[in-house]
Amino acid sequence: MAELGVNIDHVATLRQARRGNQPDPVLAALICESAGADSIVAHLREDRRHINENDVFLLKKTVRTKFNLEMSIAEEIIDIACCLQPDQVTLVPEKRQELTTEGGIDARKNFPRLKKTIAKLTKKNIAVSLFIDPDKKQLDAANDLGVKFIELHTGKFALAKNKKEQQKQFLILKNAAAYGLSNGLRIFAGHGLDYGNAQMIARIKGVEELNIGHSIVSRAVVVGLAQAVKEMKGLIG
């Protein structure tokens, strides 16, 4: 059964709506941990649209499970990560105009930059994961880059319009996980997962952790954050 990483970005999104200090993503992280979350995830974007530097440094001091920092390969963000030294970083693509991450990072196209970035982060004893599409060529590139972890992008599965398309995307993810495992990679998954579809992905052999944010924070508006985490943990654990 998969562990649960809770992405707290949208707690900060709500805070930024009024440019105030509430709700506090650090307090949200503590609540998530107390409710059973296995790790806390936050994305420090280049435009700082939600999580900011102060947040990540406080999270580093506060999180007691695992702190997973999502980040681009921009030099400024890499330098912050090296100073911060989270337990893990997940390298993702980033566009200023996107509402949310739209796909996996292209490990083949960005191979030289990724190689340099991974070496720099690894030197600081930071575990590195790549957020990639469930594609054999991307998995091969991740393996060639020497990372131990990958996170499969589940967006196409989550956005499937019907059961047939969902099943097609599920099999793609299942085959990608099996291929990654056969090459010694540890497998995480995430993006767009919710209370209706996360259980399917959690049942894929080899998937160790699901990283979920928006649906949990949305559910928390109705039932409270602790209850929302417990419900998701119960579904996938």
PDB file of N, CA, C and O in Angstrom, residues 9 11 26 43 110 197 202:
ATOM      1  N   ASP A   9       0.695  23.386  -0.893  1.00  0.00           N
ATOM      2  CA  ASP A   9       0.758  24.610  -1.692  1.00  0.00           C
ATOM      3  C   ASP A   9      -0.529  25.435  -1.607  1.00  0.00           C
ATOM      4  O   ASP A   9      -0.495  26.660  -1.505  1.00  0.00           O
ATOM      5  N   VAL A  11      -2.792  25.654   0.624  1.00  0.00           N
ATOM      6  CA  VAL A  11      -2.999  26.379   1.879  1.00  0.00           C
ATOM      7  C   VAL A  11      -2.381  27.765   1.733  1.00  0.00           C
ATOM      8  O   VAL A  11      -2.973  28.786   2.103  1.00  0.00           O
ATOM      9  N   VAL A  26       2.661  26.153   7.507  1.00  0.00           N
ATOM     10  CA  VAL A  26       3.478  25.393   8.452  1.00  0.00           C
ATOM     11  C   VAL A  26       2.581  24.708   9.485  1.00  0.00           C
ATOM     12  O   VAL A  26       2.771  23.525   9.804  1.00  0.00           O
ATOM     13  N   HIS A  43       5.944  23.292  -3.159  1.00  0.00           N
ATOM     14  CA  HIS A  43       6.595  23.705  -4.411  1.00  0.00           C
ATOM     15  C   HIS A  43       6.975  25.175  -4.306  1.00  0.00           C
ATOM     16  O   HIS A  43       6.108  26.053  -4.281  1.00  0.00           O
ATOM     17  N   ASN A 110      16.523  17.839 -21.237  1.00  0.00           N
ATOM     18  CA  ASN A 110      17.247  18.613 -20.216  1.00  0.00           C
ATOM     19  C   ASN A 110      18.371  17.811 -19.557  1.00  0.00           C
ATOM     20  O   ASN A 110      18.831  18.175 -18.474  1.00  0.00           O
ATOM     21  N   ASN A 197     -10.129   8.545  -7.378  1.00  0.00           N
ATOM     22  CA  ASN A 197      -9.224   7.800  -8.260  1.00  0.00           C
ATOM     23  C   ASN A 197      -7.896   7.389  -7.635  1.00  0.00           C
ATOM     24  O   ASN A 197      -7.174   6.575  -8.189  1.00  0.00           O
ATOM     25  N   ALA A 202      -2.787   3.711  -6.034  1.00  0.00           N
ATOM     26  CA  ALA A 202      -2.141   3.159  -4.832  1.00  0.00           C
ATOM     27  C   ALA A 202      -1.979   1.646  -4.916  1.00  0.00           C
ATOM     28  O   ALA A 202      -1.102   1.079  -4.259  1.00  0.00           O
TER      29      ALA A 202
END
